[in-house]
mmCIF file of C-alpha atoms in Angstrom:
data_model
loop_
_atom_site.group_PDB
_atom_site.id
_atom_site.type_symbol
_atom_site.label_atom_id
_atom_site.label_comp_id
_atom_site.label_asym_id
_atom_site.label_seq_id
_atom_site.Cartn_x
_atom_site.Cartn_y
_atom_site.Cartn_z
ATOM 1 C CA MET D 1 18.584 -3.230 -82.165
ATOM 2 C CA LYS D 2 15.677 -5.886 -82.733
ATOM 3 C CA LYS D 3 12.362 -6.957 -82.465
ATOM 4 C CA VAL D 4 11.984 -10.607 -82.044
ATOM 5 C CA ASN D 5 9.257 -12.540 -82.824
ATOM 6 C CA ALA D 6 6.807 -10.536 -84.169
ATOM 7 C CA GLY D 7 3.890 -9.829 -81.455
ATOM 8 C CA GLU D 8 5.713 -11.718 -78.802
ATOM 9 C CA ARG D 9 7.537 -9.461 -76.250
ATOM 10 C CA ASN D 10 11.514 -9.573 -76.638
ATOM 11 C CA PHE D 11 13.898 -7.088 -76.682
ATOM 12 C CA VAL D 12 17.564 -7.940 -76.855
ATOM 13 C CA PHE D 13 20.188 -5.247 -76.119
ATOM 14 C CA PRO D 14 23.448 -5.176 -77.767
ATOM 15 C CA LYS D 15 26.107 -7.420 -76.641
ATOM 16 C CA GLY D 16 28.671 -5.937 -73.964
ATOM 17 C CA PHE D 17 25.582 -3.360 -72.640
ATOM 18 C CA LEU D 18 25.922 -3.023 -69.399
ATOM 19 C CA TRP D 19 23.451 -3.599 -65.938
ATOM 20 C CA GLY D 20 23.500 -2.252 -62.853
ATOM 21 C CA SER D 21 21.617 -0.002 -60.090
ATOM 22 C CA ALA D 22 23.211 3.359 -58.917
ATOM 23 C CA SER D 23 23.230 4.939 -55.383
ATOM 24 C CA SER D 24 24.932 7.946 -53.515
ATOM 25 C CA ALA D 25 27.904 7.927 -50.658
ATOM 26 C CA PHE D 26 26.006 9.506 -48.018
ATOM 27 C CA GLN D 27 22.258 8.454 -49.349
ATOM 28 C CA VAL D 28 23.362 5.024 -48.576
ATOM 29 C CA GLU D 29 26.640 4.713 -46.072
ATOM 30 C CA GLY D 30 25.683 6.086 -42.760
ATOM 31 C CA GLY D 31 28.277 7.517 -40.699
ATOM 32 C CA CYS D 32 30.278 9.957 -41.162
ATOM 33 C CA GLU D 33 29.442 13.587 -39.152
ATOM 34 C CA HIS D 34 31.199 15.895 -41.488
ATOM 35 C CA HIS D 35 29.123 17.032 -44.863
ATOM 36 C CA ASP D 36 26.294 19.312 -44.598
ATOM 37 C CA PHE D 37 23.598 17.382 -45.140
ATOM 38 C CA TYR D 38 23.442 16.087 -41.876
ATOM 39 C CA ASP D 39 24.047 19.728 -39.950
ATOM 40 C CA TRP D 40 20.760 19.620 -42.370
ATOM 41 C CA ALA D 41 19.145 16.799 -40.310
ATOM 42 C CA LEU D 42 20.341 18.536 -37.251
ATOM 43 C CA ARG D 43 18.696 21.576 -38.041
ATOM 44 C CA GLY D 44 15.408 20.222 -38.873
ATOM 45 C CA ARG D 45 14.840 20.527 -42.331
ATOM 46 C CA ILE D 46 14.376 16.531 -43.124
ATOM 47 C CA LYS D 47 10.424 15.864 -43.687
ATOM 48 C CA ASP D 48 11.152 12.630 -42.339
ATOM 49 C CA GLY D 49 12.903 13.533 -38.887
ATOM 50 C CA THR D 50 15.270 11.029 -40.468
ATOM 51 C CA SER D 51 19.088 11.770 -40.486
ATOM 52 C CA PRO D 52 21.787 10.087 -43.274
ATOM 53 C CA ILE D 53 24.497 9.449 -39.348
ATOM 54 C CA ASP D 54 23.065 6.040 -40.267
ATOM 55 C CA ALA D 55 21.575 6.215 -44.129
ATOM 56 C CA VAL D 56 21.442 2.126 -44.875
ATOM 57 C CA ARG D 57 25.046 1.146 -43.257
ATOM 58 C CA PHE D 58 26.231 0.484 -46.744
ATOM 59 C CA TRP D 59 29.175 1.451 -45.113
ATOM 60 C CA GLN D 60 29.826 -1.616 -42.829
ATOM 61 C CA TYR D 61 27.290 -3.748 -44.910
ATOM 62 C CA TYR D 62 28.974 -3.794 -48.126
ATOM 63 C CA LYS D 63 30.079 -6.997 -48.887
ATOM 64 C CA GLY D 64 26.187 -8.118 -48.698
ATOM 65 C CA ASP D 65 24.783 -5.947 -50.543
ATOM 66 C CA ILE D 66 27.674 -6.344 -53.617
ATOM 67 C CA ALA D 67 26.449 -10.497 -53.357
ATOM 68 C CA LEU D 68 23.230 -8.753 -53.264
ATOM 69 C CA MET D 69 24.396 -6.885 -56.562
ATOM 70 C CA LYS D 70 25.716 -10.104 -58.547
ATOM 71 C CA LYS D 71 22.279 -12.066 -57.461
ATOM 72 C CA MET D 72 20.708 -9.730 -59.398
ATOM 73 C CA ASN D 73 23.250 -9.881 -62.123
ATOM 74 C CA HIS D 74 25.237 -6.608 -61.832
ATOM 75 C CA ASN D 75 28.469 -6.449 -64.404
ATOM 76 C CA ALA D 76 27.879 -1.952 -63.510
ATOM 77 C CA VAL D 77 27.090 -0.433 -60.209
ATOM 78 C CA ARG D 78 27.472 3.402 -59.808
ATOM 79 C CA ILE D 79 28.495 4.843 -56.781
ATOM 80 C CA GLY D 80 29.563 7.577 -54.948
ATOM 81 C CA ILE D 81 32.091 8.745 -52.878
ATOM 82 C CA GLU D 82 31.498 11.169 -49.812
ATOM 83 C CA TRP D 83 34.370 14.199 -49.732
ATOM 84 C CA ALA D 84 33.601 15.067 -46.360
ATOM 85 C CA ARG D 85 34.510 11.400 -45.499
ATOM 86 C CA ILE D 86 38.265 10.997 -47.159
ATOM 87 C CA GLU D 87 38.009 15.559 -46.343
ATOM 88 C CA PRO D 88 36.794 15.486 -43.042
ATOM 89 C CA SER D 89 39.040 18.801 -42.821
ATOM 90 C CA GLU D 90 40.075 22.036 -45.243
ATOM 91 C CA GLY D 91 43.602 19.582 -46.561
ATOM 92 C CA ARG D 92 43.899 15.970 -44.350
ATOM 93 C CA PHE D 93 42.743 13.699 -46.015
ATOM 94 C CA ASP D 94 42.117 10.308 -43.907
ATOM 95 C CA GLU D 95 43.509 7.069 -45.633
ATOM 96 C CA LYS D 96 41.584 4.455 -43.870
ATOM 97 C CA ALA D 97 38.680 5.786 -44.935
ATOM 98 C CA LEU D 98 40.608 5.545 -49.454
ATOM 99 C CA LYS D 99 41.321 2.141 -47.195
ATOM 100 C CA HIS D 100 37.863 1.392 -47.054
ATOM 101 C CA TYR D 101 36.573 2.854 -50.458
ATOM 102 C CA ARG D 102 39.634 0.831 -51.929
ATOM 103 C CA ASP D 103 38.192 -1.968 -50.220
ATOM 104 C CA ILE D 104 34.810 -1.256 -51.666
ATOM 105 C CA LEU D 105 35.872 -1.668 -54.870
ATOM 106 C CA LYS D 106 37.613 -4.456 -55.038
ATOM 107 C CA GLU D 107 35.238 -6.307 -53.695
ATOM 108 C CA MET D 108 33.519 -5.478 -56.957
ATOM 109 C CA ARG D 109 35.454 -5.623 -58.862
ATOM 110 C CA LYS D 110 36.037 -9.711 -57.098
ATOM 111 C CA ALA D 111 32.278 -10.238 -58.762
ATOM 112 C CA LYS D 112 33.104 -8.770 -61.963
ATOM 113 C CA ILE D 113 30.729 -5.820 -60.898
ATOM 114 C CA SER D 114 32.510 -2.495 -63.501
ATOM 115 C CA PRO D 115 32.697 0.572 -60.767
ATOM 116 C CA MET D 116 31.821 3.785 -62.291
ATOM 117 C CA VAL D 117 32.017 6.432 -59.401
ATOM 118 C CA THR D 118 30.559 10.026 -58.730
ATOM 119 C CA LEU D 119 33.176 12.533 -57.079
ATOM 120 C CA HIS D 120 30.276 14.917 -55.948
ATOM 121 C CA HIS D 121 26.696 14.572 -55.705
ATOM 122 C CA PHE D 122 25.006 17.248 -53.630
ATOM 123 C CA ALA D 123 26.864 16.769 -50.455
ATOM 124 C CA ASN D 124 29.918 19.032 -49.339
ATOM 125 C CA PRO D 125 31.975 18.897 -46.750
ATOM 126 C CA MET D 126 31.129 21.440 -43.705
ATOM 127 C CA TRP D 127 35.044 23.308 -43.848
ATOM 128 C CA LEU D 128 33.621 23.993 -47.099
ATOM 129 C CA VAL D 129 30.175 25.820 -46.431
ATOM 130 C CA ARG D 130 32.286 28.024 -44.024
ATOM 131 C CA MET D 131 34.272 29.120 -46.427
ATOM 132 C CA GLY D 132 31.112 30.115 -48.838
ATOM 133 C CA GLY D 133 29.927 26.054 -50.850
ATOM 134 C CA TRP D 134 29.829 26.740 -54.208
ATOM 135 C CA GLU D 135 29.769 30.375 -54.242
ATOM 136 C CA ASN D 136 33.086 31.018 -53.525
ATOM 137 C CA PRO D 137 34.855 30.383 -56.841
ATOM 138 C CA ARG D 138 37.352 28.782 -54.273
ATOM 139 C CA ALA D 139 35.945 25.947 -54.821
ATOM 140 C CA VAL D 140 37.512 24.819 -57.889
ATOM 141 C CA GLY D 141 40.681 24.789 -56.340
ATOM 142 C CA TYR D 142 39.790 23.073 -53.139
ATOM 143 C CA TYR D 143 37.174 20.515 -55.226
ATOM 144 C CA LEU D 144 40.218 19.609 -57.572
ATOM 145 C CA HIS D 145 42.528 18.889 -54.385
ATOM 146 C CA PHE D 146 40.115 16.789 -53.275
ATOM 147 C CA VAL D 147 39.669 14.645 -57.305
ATOM 148 C CA LYS D 148 43.104 14.598 -57.416
ATOM 149 C CA LYS D 149 43.844 12.314 -54.303
ATOM 150 C CA ALA D 150 40.992 10.654 -54.661
ATOM 151 C CA VAL D 151 41.663 9.151 -58.653
ATOM 152 C CA GLU D 152 45.618 8.862 -57.117
ATOM 153 C CA SER D 153 44.527 6.460 -54.837
ATOM 154 C CA LEU D 154 41.054 4.710 -56.052
ATOM 155 C CA GLY D 155 41.894 5.082 -59.822
ATOM 156 C CA ASP D 156 43.197 2.063 -60.682
ATOM 157 C CA LEU D 157 40.182 0.129 -59.611
ATOM 158 C CA VAL D 158 37.598 2.554 -61.389
ATOM 159 C CA ASP D 159 36.194 1.873 -65.282
ATOM 160 C CA ILE D 160 33.809 5.004 -65.027
ATOM 161 C CA TRP D 161 34.686 8.805 -63.535
ATOM 162 C CA ASN D 162 31.267 11.112 -62.979
ATOM 163 C CA THR D 163 32.743 14.081 -61.911
ATOM 164 C CA ILE D 164 29.590 15.599 -60.842
ATOM 165 C CA ASN D 165 26.121 14.564 -60.035
ATOM 166 C CA GLU D 166 23.352 16.114 -61.305
ATOM 167 C CA PRO D 167 24.886 19.927 -61.526
ATOM 168 C CA SER D 168 21.670 21.668 -62.194
ATOM 169 C CA VAL D 169 19.223 19.656 -59.785
ATOM 170 C CA TYR D 170 21.826 20.979 -56.896
ATOM 171 C CA ALA D 171 22.725 24.864 -58.070
ATOM 172 C CA VAL D 172 18.084 25.229 -58.003
ATOM 173 C CA SER D 173 17.802 22.803 -54.668
ATOM 174 C CA ALA D 174 20.511 24.601 -52.986
ATOM 175 C CA TYR D 175 20.482 28.335 -54.468
ATOM 176 C CA LEU D 176 17.126 29.292 -55.934
ATOM 177 C CA PHE D 177 14.326 26.926 -53.840
ATOM 178 C CA GLY D 178 16.748 26.973 -50.660
ATOM 179 C CA GLU D 179 15.074 22.755 -50.230
ATOM 180 C CA PHE D 180 18.581 21.601 -50.224
ATOM 181 C CA PRO D 181 21.587 22.877 -48.599
ATOM 182 C CA PRO D 182 22.718 26.166 -47.073
ATOM 183 C CA GLY D 183 18.372 26.536 -48.179
ATOM 184 C CA LYS D 184 19.168 30.493 -50.515
ATOM 185 C CA LYS D 185 16.411 31.389 -52.834
ATOM 186 C CA SER D 186 18.237 33.998 -55.699
ATOM 187 C CA PHE D 187 18.595 32.940 -59.436
ATOM 188 C CA ARG D 188 21.778 35.234 -59.569
ATOM 189 C CA ARG D 189 23.464 32.625 -57.123
ATOM 190 C CA CYS D 190 21.543 30.208 -58.431
ATOM 191 C CA LEU D 191 23.624 30.755 -61.778
ATOM 192 C CA LYS D 192 26.613 31.572 -60.140
ATOM 193 C CA VAL D 193 27.216 28.422 -58.487
ATOM 194 C CA MET D 194 26.221 26.963 -61.699
ATOM 195 C CA ASP D 195 29.042 28.572 -63.665
ATOM 196 C CA VAL D 196 31.748 27.265 -60.279
ATOM 197 C CA MET D 197 30.973 23.790 -60.700
ATOM 198 C CA ILE D 198 31.351 24.075 -64.689
ATOM 199 C CA GLU D 199 35.001 25.173 -64.352
ATOM 200 C CA ALA D 200 34.989 22.379 -61.703
ATOM 201 C CA HIS D 201 34.356 20.045 -64.344
ATOM 202 C CA VAL D 202 36.125 20.874 -67.300
ATOM 203 C CA ARG D 203 39.873 21.056 -64.541
ATOM 204 C CA ALA D 204 38.776 17.774 -63.487
ATOM 205 C CA TYR D 205 38.273 15.748 -66.449
ATOM 206 C CA ALA D 206 41.902 17.634 -67.158
ATOM 207 C CA ALA D 207 42.994 15.993 -63.772
ATOM 208 C CA ILE D 208 42.065 12.417 -64.239
ATOM 209 C CA HIS D 209 42.725 12.114 -67.934
ATOM 210 C CA GLU D 210 46.362 13.007 -66.588
ATOM 211 C CA ILE D 211 46.923 11.132 -63.713
ATOM 212 C CA HIS D 212 45.762 8.023 -65.194
ATOM 213 C CA GLY D 213 48.742 8.661 -67.771
ATOM 214 C CA LYS D 214 50.784 9.042 -66.131
ATOM 215 C CA LYS D 215 50.243 5.735 -64.372
ATOM 216 C CA ASN D 216 49.768 4.115 -67.534
ATOM 217 C CA TRP D 217 46.668 3.132 -66.683
ATOM 218 C CA ALA D 218 43.616 2.032 -69.170
ATOM 219 C CA GLU D 219 42.582 5.746 -70.426
ATOM 220 C CA ALA D 220 40.241 7.552 -67.889
ATOM 221 C CA ARG D 221 36.354 7.098 -69.449
ATOM 222 C CA VAL D 222 34.681 10.508 -67.735
ATOM 223 C CA GLY D 223 31.888 12.602 -67.612
ATOM 224 C CA ILE D 224 29.487 14.014 -65.659
ATOM 225 C CA ALA D 225 25.232 12.760 -64.291
ATOM 226 C CA LYS D 226 22.597 15.673 -65.673
ATOM 227 C CA HIS D 227 19.428 15.313 -65.215
ATOM 228 C CA LEU D 228 17.494 15.996 -67.886
ATOM 229 C CA ARG D 229 13.593 16.523 -68.446
ATOM 230 C CA THR D 230 11.681 16.977 -71.150
ATOM 231 C CA PHE D 231 9.625 20.510 -71.162
ATOM 232 C CA ASP D 232 6.672 21.528 -73.445
ATOM 233 C CA PRO D 233 3.944 24.121 -73.382
ATOM 234 C CA TYR D 234 0.787 23.797 -71.275
ATOM 235 C CA ASN D 235 -1.006 24.865 -73.720
ATOM 236 C CA VAL D 236 1.040 24.311 -77.725
ATOM 237 C CA ASN D 237 -1.214 28.307 -78.831
ATOM 238 C CA ASN D 238 -0.173 30.020 -76.679
ATOM 239 C CA PRO D 239 3.673 31.894 -77.193
ATOM 240 C CA LEU D 240 3.884 33.203 -73.045
ATOM 241 C CA ASP D 241 3.262 29.320 -71.880
ATOM 242 C CA ARG D 242 6.099 27.499 -75.659
ATOM 243 C CA LEU D 243 8.216 30.986 -74.116
ATOM 244 C CA SER D 244 8.216 29.158 -70.687
ATOM 245 C CA ALA D 245 8.683 25.724 -71.990
ATOM 246 C CA HIS D 246 11.827 27.456 -73.595
ATOM 247 C CA LEU D 247 13.442 29.284 -70.698
ATOM 248 C CA MET D 248 13.064 25.639 -68.514
ATOM 249 C CA ASP D 249 14.630 23.702 -71.258
ATOM 250 C CA THR D 250 17.506 26.649 -71.964
ATOM 251 C CA TYR D 251 18.758 27.160 -68.004
ATOM 252 C CA PHE D 252 17.982 24.202 -66.578
ATOM 253 C CA ASN D 253 18.985 21.213 -69.213
ATOM 254 C CA ASN D 254 21.299 22.962 -71.165
ATOM 255 C CA ARG D 255 22.675 25.713 -70.269
ATOM 256 C CA TYR D 256 25.474 23.572 -68.305
ATOM 257 C CA LEU D 257 25.881 21.522 -71.163
ATOM 258 C CA GLU D 258 25.690 24.191 -73.571
ATOM 259 C CA LYS D 259 28.917 26.118 -71.619
ATOM 260 C CA ILE D 260 30.905 23.265 -71.293
ATOM 261 C CA GLY D 261 30.958 22.152 -73.999
ATOM 262 C CA LYS D 262 32.595 26.178 -75.121
ATOM 263 C CA LYS D 263 35.448 24.198 -73.932
ATOM 264 C CA GLY D 264 36.094 22.099 -75.486
ATOM 265 C CA ARG D 265 36.466 18.442 -75.109
ATOM 266 C CA THR D 266 35.511 18.108 -71.315
ATOM 267 C CA MET D 267 33.078 14.631 -71.231
ATOM 268 C CA ASP D 268 33.740 11.000 -73.009
ATOM 269 C CA ILE D 269 30.707 9.216 -71.838
ATOM 270 C CA PHE D 270 27.204 11.369 -71.448
ATOM 271 C CA GLY D 271 25.333 9.974 -68.495
ATOM 272 C CA ILE D 272 21.653 10.650 -68.123
ATOM 273 C CA ASN D 273 19.525 10.758 -64.933
ATOM 274 C CA TYR D 274 15.557 11.346 -66.289
ATOM 275 C CA TYR D 275 12.210 10.294 -63.848
ATOM 276 C CA SER D 276 9.946 12.428 -65.762
ATOM 277 C CA GLY D 277 8.988 15.755 -67.919
ATOM 278 C CA ASP D 278 6.432 18.970 -67.766
ATOM 279 C CA LEU D 279 3.755 20.930 -68.466
ATOM 280 C CA VAL D 280 5.037 24.718 -68.250
ATOM 281 C CA GLN D 281 2.222 27.285 -67.796
ATOM 282 C CA PHE D 282 3.447 31.057 -67.655
ATOM 283 C CA PRO D 283 5.424 32.455 -65.922
ATOM 284 C CA MET D 284 7.109 29.333 -64.680
ATOM 285 C CA LYS D 285 4.265 26.672 -63.815
ATOM 286 C CA MET D 286 5.322 23.351 -63.317
ATOM 287 C CA LEU D 287 1.987 21.398 -64.253
ATOM 288 C CA THR D 288 1.100 16.904 -64.894
ATOM 289 C CA ARG D 289 -0.719 14.941 -67.513
ATOM 290 C CA PRO D 290 -3.777 14.070 -65.566
ATOM 291 C CA GLU D 291 -4.033 10.936 -68.065
ATOM 292 C CA LEU D 292 -0.300 10.046 -66.925
ATOM 293 C CA PRO D 293 0.007 7.763 -63.440
ATOM 294 C CA LYS D 294 1.531 8.999 -60.366
ATOM 295 C CA ASN D 295 4.101 7.640 -58.034
ATOM 296 C CA LYS D 296 4.289 7.901 -54.238
ATOM 297 C CA LEU D 297 5.300 11.218 -55.046
ATOM 298 C CA GLY D 298 3.150 12.959 -57.791
ATOM 299 C CA TRP D 299 5.575 12.653 -59.835
ATOM 300 C CA ASP D 300 4.505 11.565 -64.184
ATOM 301 C CA ILE D 301 5.542 7.955 -64.782
ATOM 302 C CA TYR D 302 6.047 9.580 -68.984
ATOM 303 C CA PRO D 303 8.744 6.487 -70.794
ATOM 304 C CA GLU D 304 8.118 8.214 -73.972
ATOM 305 C CA GLY D 305 10.859 11.368 -71.925
ATOM 306 C CA LEU D 306 13.589 8.907 -71.869
ATOM 307 C CA TYR D 307 12.960 7.978 -75.407
ATOM 308 C CA ARG D 308 12.648 11.644 -76.769
ATOM 309 C CA VAL D 309 15.624 12.740 -74.256
ATOM 310 C CA VAL D 310 17.966 10.521 -75.119
ATOM 311 C CA LYS D 311 17.497 10.791 -78.917
ATOM 312 C CA ARG D 312 17.935 14.499 -78.610
ATOM 313 C CA TYR D 313 21.082 14.786 -76.467
ATOM 314 C CA TRP D 314 22.355 11.515 -79.736
ATOM 315 C CA GLU D 315 21.733 14.159 -81.700
ATOM 316 C CA LEU D 316 23.570 16.840 -79.762
ATOM 317 C CA TYR D 317 25.954 15.267 -78.627
ATOM 318 C CA ARG D 318 27.039 11.680 -80.679
ATOM 319 C CA LEU D 319 28.896 10.381 -77.252
ATOM 320 C CA PRO D 320 27.652 7.461 -75.749
ATOM 321 C CA ILE D 321 25.229 7.539 -73.113
ATOM 322 C CA TYR D 322 24.615 5.588 -70.055
ATOM 323 C CA ILE D 323 21.340 6.060 -68.748
ATOM 324 C CA THR D 324 23.381 6.752 -64.880
ATOM 325 C CA GLU D 325 19.537 7.228 -62.991
ATOM 326 C CA ASN D 326 16.351 6.020 -63.514
ATOM 327 C CA GLY D 327 13.591 4.996 -61.283
ATOM 328 C CA THR D 328 10.183 5.756 -59.514
ATOM 329 C CA CYS D 329 9.206 6.015 -55.695
ATOM 330 C CA GLU D 330 6.367 3.484 -53.977
ATOM 331 C CA ASP D 331 5.773 2.672 -50.252
ATOM 332 C CA GLY D 332 5.385 -1.070 -52.198
ATOM 333 C CA ASP D 333 5.829 -2.658 -55.253
ATOM 334 C CA GLU D 334 3.672 -2.297 -57.526
ATOM 335 C CA ILE D 335 4.706 0.933 -59.915
ATOM 336 C CA ARG D 336 7.778 -0.349 -60.351
ATOM 337 C CA PRO D 337 8.369 -3.517 -62.747
ATOM 338 C CA HIS D 338 6.007 -2.256 -65.597
ATOM 339 C CA TYR D 339 7.993 1.078 -64.748
ATOM 340 C CA ILE D 340 11.153 -1.072 -65.365
ATOM 341 C CA LEU D 341 9.635 -2.454 -68.423
ATOM 342 C CA ASP D 342 8.473 -0.231 -70.209
ATOM 343 C CA HIS D 343 11.323 2.453 -69.319
ATOM 344 C CA LEU D 344 13.443 -0.001 -71.123
ATOM 345 C CA TYR D 345 11.148 -0.555 -73.901
ATOM 346 C CA GLU D 346 12.225 3.507 -74.705
ATOM 347 C CA LEU D 347 15.824 2.435 -73.824
ATOM 348 C CA SER D 348 15.672 -0.257 -77.278
ATOM 349 C CA ARG D 349 13.294 2.089 -79.930
ATOM 350 C CA ALA D 350 15.931 4.576 -79.358
ATOM 351 C CA ILE D 351 18.836 1.324 -79.367
ATOM 352 C CA GLY D 352 16.818 0.159 -83.123
ATOM 353 C CA GLU D 353 17.281 4.492 -84.445
ATOM 354 C CA GLY D 354 20.586 4.462 -84.256
ATOM 355 C CA VAL D 355 21.434 5.694 -80.696
ATOM 356 C CA ASP D 356 24.641 4.633 -78.177
ATOM 357 C CA ILE D 357 22.567 3.912 -74.863
ATOM 358 C CA ALA D 358 25.984 1.293 -73.127
ATOM 359 C CA GLY D 359 24.293 0.994 -70.234
ATOM 360 C CA TYR D 360 21.404 1.400 -67.343
ATOM 361 C CA TYR D 361 21.920 2.495 -63.962
ATOM 362 C CA HIS D 362 18.777 1.634 -62.155
ATOM 363 C CA TRP D 363 18.284 3.944 -59.618
ATOM 364 C CA SER D 364 18.844 2.934 -56.852
ATOM 365 C CA THR D 365 20.117 -0.425 -55.362
ATOM 366 C CA LEU D 366 18.854 -0.430 -51.899
ATOM 367 C CA ASP D 367 16.033 2.120 -50.329
ATOM 368 C CA ASN D 368 18.253 4.615 -49.135
ATOM 369 C CA PHE D 369 18.433 8.430 -47.618
ATOM 370 C CA GLU D 370 16.263 10.316 -49.931
ATOM 371 C CA LEU D 371 17.971 13.738 -49.498
ATOM 372 C CA VAL D 372 15.130 16.410 -48.482
ATOM 373 C CA ASP D 373 12.601 13.137 -48.778
ATOM 374 C CA GLY D 374 14.761 11.162 -45.266
ATOM 375 C CA LEU D 375 13.784 7.479 -45.829
ATOM 376 C CA MET D 376 10.084 7.335 -46.677
ATOM 377 C CA SER D 377 10.178 7.847 -50.028
ATOM 378 C CA ARG D 378 11.565 4.327 -51.336
ATOM 379 C CA PHE D 379 13.380 4.070 -55.074
ATOM 380 C CA GLY D 380 15.458 0.424 -54.283
ATOM 381 C CA LEU D 381 15.415 -3.045 -56.308
ATOM 382 C CA ILE D 382 16.151 -3.609 -52.513
ATOM 383 C CA HIS D 383 13.238 -3.236 -49.648
ATOM 384 C CA VAL D 384 15.290 -1.827 -46.353
ATOM 385 C CA ASP D 385 13.431 -3.099 -43.030
ATOM 386 C CA HIS D 386 14.542 1.186 -41.595
ATOM 387 C CA ASP D 387 13.429 -0.201 -38.240
ATOM 388 C CA HIS D 388 15.669 -3.598 -38.018
ATOM 389 C CA PRO D 389 19.071 -3.019 -36.287
ATOM 390 C CA LYS D 390 21.082 -4.539 -39.038
ATOM 391 C CA ARG D 391 18.222 -2.514 -41.213
ATOM 392 C CA ARG D 392 17.580 -5.920 -42.622
ATOM 393 C CA ARG D 393 17.297 -5.802 -46.885
ATOM 394 C CA THR D 394 15.666 -8.099 -49.252
ATOM 395 C CA ILE D 395 14.644 -8.395 -52.494
ATOM 396 C CA LYS D 396 11.799 -7.000 -54.224
ATOM 397 C CA LYS D 397 10.078 -8.374 -57.423
ATOM 398 C CA SER D 398 11.411 -5.048 -59.579
ATOM 399 C CA GLY D 399 14.750 -6.354 -58.811
ATOM 400 C CA ARG D 400 13.893 -10.203 -58.780
ATOM 401 C CA MET D 401 12.921 -9.482 -62.638
ATOM 402 C CA TYR D 402 15.835 -7.113 -63.358
ATOM 403 C CA GLY D 403 18.141 -9.906 -62.196
ATOM 404 C CA GLU D 404 16.339 -11.998 -65.047
ATOM 405 C CA ILE D 405 16.751 -9.043 -67.033
ATOM 406 C CA ALA D 406 21.034 -8.374 -66.416
ATOM 407 C CA ARG D 407 20.677 -12.019 -67.576
ATOM 408 C CA SER D 408 19.253 -12.909 -70.314
ATOM 409 C CA GLY D 409 20.336 -9.774 -71.808
ATOM 410 C CA GLY D 410 16.974 -7.778 -72.421
ATOM 411 C CA ILE D 411 13.793 -8.249 -72.310
ATOM 412 C CA THR D 412 11.760 -11.020 -73.149
ATOM 413 C CA GLU D 413 8.808 -13.743 -73.447
ATOM 414 C CA SER D 414 9.010 -15.340 -70.113
ATOM 415 C CA ILE D 415 10.534 -12.530 -68.094
ATOM 416 C CA VAL D 416 7.316 -10.277 -69.329
ATOM 417 C CA ARG D 417 4.730 -13.403 -68.651
ATOM 418 C CA LYS D 418 5.954 -14.282 -64.667
ATOM 419 C CA TYR D 419 6.437 -10.748 -63.482
ATOM 420 C CA VAL D 420 4.092 -8.891 -65.551
ATOM 421 C CA PRO D 421 1.835 -11.115 -67.441
ATOM 422 C CA ASP D 422 -0.785 -7.655 -68.236
ATOM 423 C CA TRP D 423 2.290 -5.457 -70.076
ATOM 424 C CA ARG D 424 2.187 -3.635 -73.313
ATOM 425 C CA PRO D 425 4.671 -2.493 -74.668
#
């Protein structure tokens, strides 16, 4: 990594770097009634009253969406597959759904877009929920059964597997804060769920490698997509604030990673989802930095946190890092171009200092069904008209800029002048 022509804004990324964007299955696909986020919508727990039953109909319009990814010069993409769609009832697999996923992956490969596939991204089959969900240690076996079926059916078309997306976020949101289904509020349950998900990842890692080996496919590359944040004490001189920040870092960032690390080699790549950082005030109050700009959700826009995170976890694990999610929420598209440039610049700094960063997947490809916010929170490079009968898509300014960055293999002065002339690294 080097800065070209001092004084200009050129940052060239390594040859072979993966440029893509990301989505999860239930947040874009639509058409599946068998998972708990659909049930959550029926219970009136989505803030804007919408439902993932339609989402943005990627299941139906995937060919056009992949064409838009290609138009944005993606050479990679991260998608999810929906457990509840593939196994709508315990032990009954939907072969038509698996064939449709094969068709989606083939379309990506035809477009020369390398697929990274997430096996679990927050949503769960209702039959598993009725058995106690991830609180039940038997969930490991149920998940493994699904993983084996999915990998055997799709693995020849997949370049990288994510076993579980943001296990700490899932456990905290569903079992501590009560925001995700099943809406429980128990620290003990939260830790139990994390531990069950640790075992699920470890066993899935081994199973995926075993299947790839038996079928003589390319050697599997397997990891997780781990949400990481910076937790700094609100008052560095206050020992209670320092303790609170340390505890947040321990339980949210590191507990899952440290425990799977004790199980031996369980990751080939390190997926990092980064959005923001927090100031922590005793006992556990999360505060923003007043001097930083905010997005629509009130999150700090803190690019330096991405640099800090990748540097730290490269030193700890020495695994190739993929930024599996990074993005911002706004109704329009004024913040996002700056956001992308700022965060890519921080990655360039880290690469220049020896950090192995292999790819960047912007969250998200499309304005999608954004978890418990519903359709009202927009993260996409592609605008979706939610009121249009066919959910009309339009590439945003940020998507066009990102496409030019991907084509150029980095940030160039001409791109900056064209899209964000006032940007300074």
